[in-house]
Amino acid sequence: MPRAAQDVMQSLIFSAVLDAIAALKSASGNLPNNLLRQVQAIHGNVTMADLPKELQDAIAASTRAAFAGLLKEGYSVAPRDAGPARPAPRQGELVARGVDRTPRPSSRGPRSDGPRGPSGGAPRGPRGDRPSGGPPRGPRGPRTPRQD
């Protein structure tokens, strides 16, 4: 009976973690202080080159074993681009070109006017050079006193 993908992945990850811990122990020479120092050096931004050589080797071996285990269980492992080729569309058949044409729910409801406003003219928005839409500012002319 074939095992579920979740069970296969769980066993592969479990064995990879155990192998990594054993590699850290051997890299520290079974000294508790060295082991603690190496474990504390592992963080979210650590790179493969920053890890001890024994741990790097254990990760590489676990990765190879994981792919072999997936293939042994009957799961296919391939890059996304290497998927099965799709047959050419028949004449007159519509083809989706990566555009999702499913309607999306809107929180505001449908628009009653088109994209150019209610009158169908130019789109609403700021005019002029300034973000506020007013005319461009420049030096003002001479001020004249108000005549009451």
PDB file of C-alpha atoms in Angstrom:
ATOM      1  CA  MET A   1       0.000   0.000   0.000  1.00  0.00           C
ATOM      2  CA  PRO A   2       1.508   3.395  -0.980  1.00  0.00           C
ATOM      3  CA  ARG A   3       2.263   5.847   1.790  1.00  0.00           C
ATOM      4  CA  ALA A   4       0.808   9.342   1.799  1.00  0.00           C
ATOM      5  CA  ALA A   5       3.109  12.165   0.741  1.00  0.00           C
ATOM      6  CA  GLN A   6       2.812  13.721   4.190  1.00  0.00           C
ATOM      7  CA  ASP A   7       4.049  10.526   5.861  1.00  0.00           C
ATOM      8  CA  VAL A   8       6.937  10.189   3.431  1.00  0.00           C
ATOM      9  CA  MET A   9       8.019  13.811   3.902  1.00  0.00           C
ATOM     10  CA  GLN A  10       7.688  13.574   7.680  1.00  0.00           C
ATOM     11  CA  SER A  11       9.954  10.541   7.856  1.00  0.00           C
ATOM     12  CA  LEU A  12      12.482  12.130   5.481  1.00  0.00           C
ATOM     13  CA  ILE A  13      12.625  15.386   7.449  1.00  0.00           C
ATOM     14  CA  PHE A  14      12.830  13.516  10.759  1.00  0.00           C
ATOM     15  CA  SER A  15      15.797  11.483   9.592  1.00  0.00           C
ATOM     16  CA  ALA A  16      17.450  14.616   8.137  1.00  0.00           C
ATOM     17  CA  VAL A  17      17.146  16.427  11.489  1.00  0.00           C
ATOM     18  CA  LEU A  18      18.563  13.432  13.368  1.00  0.00           C
ATOM     19  CA  ASP A  19      21.467  13.216  10.911  1.00  0.00           C
ATOM     20  CA  ALA A  20      22.128  16.954  11.319  1.00  0.00           C
ATOM     21  CA  ILE A  21      22.192  16.692  15.116  1.00  0.00           C
ATOM     22  CA  ALA A  22      24.569  13.714  14.939  1.00  0.00           C
ATOM     23  CA  ALA A  23      26.807  15.692  12.539  1.00  0.00           C
ATOM     24  CA  LEU A  24      26.861  18.669  14.925  1.00  0.00           C
ATOM     25  CA  LYS A  25      27.829  16.367  17.784  1.00  0.00           C
ATOM     26  CA  SER A  26      30.680  14.847  15.814  1.00  0.00           C
ATOM     27  CA  ALA A  27      31.849  18.288  14.598  1.00  0.00           C
ATOM     28  CA  SER A  28      32.073  19.500  18.201  1.00  0.00           C
ATOM     29  CA  GLY A  29      34.181  16.535  19.265  1.00  0.00           C
ATOM     30  CA  ASN A  30      31.423  15.530  21.707  1.00  0.00           C
ATOM     31  CA  LEU A  31      32.334  18.515  23.903  1.00  0.00           C
ATOM     32  CA  PRO A  32      29.230  20.222  25.329  1.00  0.00           C
ATOM     33  CA  ASN A  33      30.626  23.765  25.164  1.00  0.00           C
ATOM     34  CA  ASN A  34      31.644  23.415  21.516  1.00  0.00           C
ATOM     35  CA  LEU A  35      28.280  21.867  20.670  1.00  0.00           C
ATOM     36  CA  LEU A  36      26.434  24.725  22.362  1.00  0.00           C
ATOM     37  CA  ARG A  37      28.599  27.301  20.560  1.00  0.00           C
ATOM     38  CA  GLN A  38      27.880  25.685  17.183  1.00  0.00           C
ATOM     39  CA  VAL A  39      24.144  25.460  17.835  1.00  0.00           C
ATOM     40  CA  GLN A  40      24.028  29.123  18.903  1.00  0.00           C
ATOM     41  CA  ALA A  41      25.797  30.099  15.671  1.00  0.00           C
ATOM     42  CA  ILE A  42      22.838  28.788  13.646  1.00  0.00           C
ATOM     43  CA  HIS A  43      20.249  31.498  12.942  1.00  0.00           C
ATOM     44  CA  GLY A  44      17.800  32.546  10.257  1.00  0.00           C
ATOM     45  CA  ASN A  45      20.405  34.193   8.020  1.00  0.00           C
ATOM     46  CA  VAL A  46      23.118  31.540   8.246  1.00  0.00           C
ATOM     47  CA  THR A  47      24.461  30.289   4.929  1.00  0.00           C
ATOM     48  CA  MET A  48      25.591  26.803   4.034  1.00  0.00           C
ATOM     49  CA  ALA A  49      29.216  27.964   4.002  1.00  0.00           C
ATOM     50  CA  ASP A  50      28.914  29.152   7.634  1.00  0.00           C
ATOM     51  CA  LEU A  51      28.015  25.664   8.882  1.00  0.00           C
ATOM     52  CA  PRO A  52      30.623  23.102   9.981  1.00  0.00           C
ATOM     53  CA  LYS A  53      31.871  20.785   7.224  1.00  0.00           C
ATOM     54  CA  GLU A  54      30.326  17.720   8.895  1.00  0.00           C
ATOM     55  CA  LEU A  55      26.905  19.389   8.946  1.00  0.00           C
ATOM     56  CA  GLN A  56      27.226  20.460   5.309  1.00  0.00           C
ATOM     57  CA  ASP A  57      27.968  16.857   4.343  1.00  0.00           C
ATOM     58  CA  ALA A  58      25.030  15.573   6.411  1.00  0.00           C
ATOM     59  CA  ILE A  59      22.643  18.053   4.748  1.00  0.00           C
ATOM     60  CA  ALA A  60      23.850  17.046   1.277  1.00  0.00           C
ATOM     61  CA  ALA A  61      23.458  13.337   2.097  1.00  0.00           C
ATOM     62  CA  SER A  62      19.988  13.916   3.588  1.00  0.00           C
ATOM     63  CA  THR A  63      18.900  15.813   0.492  1.00  0.00           C
ATOM     64  CA  ARG A  64      20.058  12.998  -1.788  1.00  0.00           C
ATOM     65  CA  ALA A  65      18.345  10.447   0.455  1.00  0.00           C
ATOM     66  CA  ALA A  66      15.121  12.484   0.478  1.00  0.00           C
ATOM     67  CA  PHE A  67      14.905  12.587  -3.314  1.00  0.00           C
ATOM     68  CA  ALA A  68      15.740   8.894  -3.534  1.00  0.00           C
ATOM     69  CA  GLY A  69      13.078   8.116  -0.908  1.00  0.00           C
ATOM     70  CA  LEU A  70      10.435  10.110  -2.788  1.00  0.00           C
ATOM     71  CA  LEU A  71      11.276   8.341  -6.038  1.00  0.00           C
ATOM     72  CA  LYS A  72      11.228   4.952  -4.272  1.00  0.00           C
ATOM     73  CA  GLU A  73       7.736   5.663  -2.927  1.00  0.00           C
ATOM     74  CA  GLY A  74       6.528   6.465  -6.445  1.00  0.00           C
ATOM     75  CA  TYR A  75       6.449  10.261  -6.302  1.00  0.00           C
ATOM     76  CA  SER A  76       7.901  12.186  -9.211  1.00  0.00           C
ATOM     77  CA  VAL A  77      10.423  14.905  -8.549  1.00  0.00           C
ATOM     78  CA  ALA A  78      11.052  17.357 -11.380  1.00  0.00           C
ATOM     79  CA  PRO A  79      11.526  21.092 -11.916  1.00  0.00           C
ATOM     80  CA  ARG A  80       8.387  23.089 -12.635  1.00  0.00           C
ATOM     81  CA  ASP A  81       9.493  23.794 -16.195  1.00  0.00           C
ATOM     82  CA  ALA A  82      10.009  20.096 -16.941  1.00  0.00           C
ATOM     83  CA  GLY A  83       6.307  19.273 -16.576  1.00  0.00           C
ATOM     84  CA  PRO A  84       4.420  17.433 -19.306  1.00  0.00           C
ATOM     85  CA  ALA A  85       4.065  19.436 -22.489  1.00  0.00           C
ATOM     86  CA  ARG A  86       0.564  20.644 -23.193  1.00  0.00           C
ATOM     87  CA  PRO A  87      -0.903  19.755 -26.553  1.00  0.00           C
ATOM     88  CA  ALA A  88      -1.380  22.574 -29.013  1.00  0.00           C
ATOM     89  CA  PRO A  89      -4.883  24.088 -28.896  1.00  0.00           C
ATOM     90  CA  ARG A  90      -7.303  22.986 -31.568  1.00  0.00           C
ATOM     91  CA  GLN A  91      -8.524  25.508 -34.069  1.00  0.00           C
ATOM     92  CA  GLY A  92     -11.157  27.790 -32.557  1.00  0.00           C
ATOM     93  CA  GLU A  93     -10.311  26.797 -28.981  1.00  0.00           C
ATOM     94  CA  LEU A  94      -9.828  29.593 -26.471  1.00  0.00           C
ATOM     95  CA  VAL A  95      -6.437  29.672 -24.784  1.00  0.00           C
ATOM     96  CA  ALA A  96      -5.748  31.221 -21.383  1.00  0.00           C
ATOM     97  CA  ARG A  97      -2.435  33.062 -21.572  1.00  0.00           C
ATOM     98  CA  GLY A  98      -1.713  33.193 -17.861  1.00  0.00           C
ATOM     99  CA  VAL A  99      -4.415  35.771 -17.178  1.00  0.00           C
ATOM    100  CA  ASP A 100      -6.899  34.888 -14.478  1.00  0.00           C
ATOM    101  CA  ARG A 101     -10.283  35.890 -15.811  1.00  0.00           C
ATOM    102  CA  THR A 102     -12.318  34.856 -12.793  1.00  0.00           C
ATOM    103  CA  PRO A 103     -14.282  37.741 -11.291  1.00  0.00           C
ATOM    104  CA  ARG A 104     -12.863  39.064  -8.065  1.00  0.00           C
ATOM    105  CA  PRO A 105     -15.175  40.091  -5.239  1.00  0.00           C
ATOM    106  CA  SER A 106     -15.108  43.807  -4.626  1.00  0.00           C
ATOM    107  CA  SER A 107     -15.550  45.379  -1.243  1.00  0.00           C
ATOM    108  CA  ARG A 108     -17.033  48.546  -2.733  1.00  0.00           C
ATOM    109  CA  GLY A 109     -19.541  46.989  -5.097  1.00  0.00           C
ATOM    110  CA  PRO A 110     -19.855  47.496  -8.849  1.00  0.00           C
ATOM    111  CA  ARG A 111     -19.078  50.825 -10.435  1.00  0.00           C
ATOM    112  CA  SER A 112     -21.967  52.578 -12.083  1.00  0.00           C
ATOM    113  CA  ASP A 113     -19.805  54.726 -14.309  1.00  0.00           C
ATOM    114  CA  GLY A 114     -17.018  53.716 -16.647  1.00  0.00           C
ATOM    115  CA  PRO A 115     -13.313  54.234 -16.097  1.00  0.00           C
ATOM    116  CA  ARG A 116     -13.540  57.765 -17.495  1.00  0.00           C
ATOM    117  CA  GLY A 117     -16.104  59.122 -15.072  1.00  0.00           C
ATOM    118  CA  PRO A 118     -19.876  59.515 -15.253  1.00  0.00           C
ATOM    119  CA  SER A 119     -19.873  61.756 -18.325  1.00  0.00           C
ATOM    120  CA  GLY A 120     -17.554  59.520 -20.341  1.00  0.00           C
ATOM    121  CA  GLY A 121     -15.083  62.373 -20.796  1.00  0.00           C
ATOM    122  CA  ALA A 122     -11.503  62.651 -19.630  1.00  0.00           C
ATOM    123  CA  PRO A 123     -10.587  60.755 -16.468  1.00  0.00           C
ATOM    124  CA  ARG A 124     -10.921  62.603 -13.216  1.00  0.00           C
ATOM    125  CA  GLY A 125      -7.784  63.461 -11.326  1.00  0.00           C
ATOM    126  CA  PRO A 126      -5.246  66.187 -10.728  1.00  0.00           C
ATOM    127  CA  ARG A 127      -4.417  68.555 -13.499  1.00  0.00           C
ATOM    128  CA  GLY A 128      -1.373  70.697 -13.975  1.00  0.00           C
ATOM    129  CA  ASP A 129       2.194  70.131 -12.843  1.00  0.00           C
ATOM    130  CA  ARG A 130       1.514  70.010  -9.105  1.00  0.00           C
ATOM    131  CA  PRO A 131       0.285  66.909  -7.308  1.00  0.00           C
ATOM    132  CA  SER A 132      -2.657  68.889  -5.969  1.00  0.00           C
ATOM    133  CA  GLY A 133      -3.768  69.565  -9.518  1.00  0.00           C
ATOM    134  CA  GLY A 134      -3.514  73.344  -9.469  1.00  0.00           C
ATOM    135  CA  PRO A 135      -1.638  75.461 -11.964  1.00  0.00           C
ATOM    136  CA  PRO A 136       2.139  75.465 -11.729  1.00  0.00           C
ATOM    137  CA  ARG A 137       3.487  77.865  -9.157  1.00  0.00           C
ATOM    138  CA  GLY A 138       6.012  80.449 -10.008  1.00  0.00           C
ATOM    139  CA  PRO A 139       6.966  83.936  -8.913  1.00  0.00           C
ATOM    140  CA  ARG A 140       3.945  86.134  -8.428  1.00  0.00           C
ATOM    141  CA  GLY A 141       3.556  89.448 -10.086  1.00  0.00           C
ATOM    142  CA  PRO A 142       3.447  92.733  -8.176  1.00  0.00           C
ATOM    143  CA  ARG A 143       0.664  92.971  -5.587  1.00  0.00           C
ATOM    144  CA  THR A 144      -1.922  95.624  -6.164  1.00  0.00           C
ATOM    145  CA  PRO A 145      -3.846  97.120  -3.240  1.00  0.00           C
ATOM    146  CA  ARG A 146      -7.506  96.241  -3.039  1.00  0.00           C
ATOM    147  CA  GLN A 147      -9.973  98.894  -4.015  1.00  0.00           C
ATOM    148  CA  ASP A 148     -12.980  98.910  -1.687  1.00  0.00           C
TER     149      ASP A 148
END
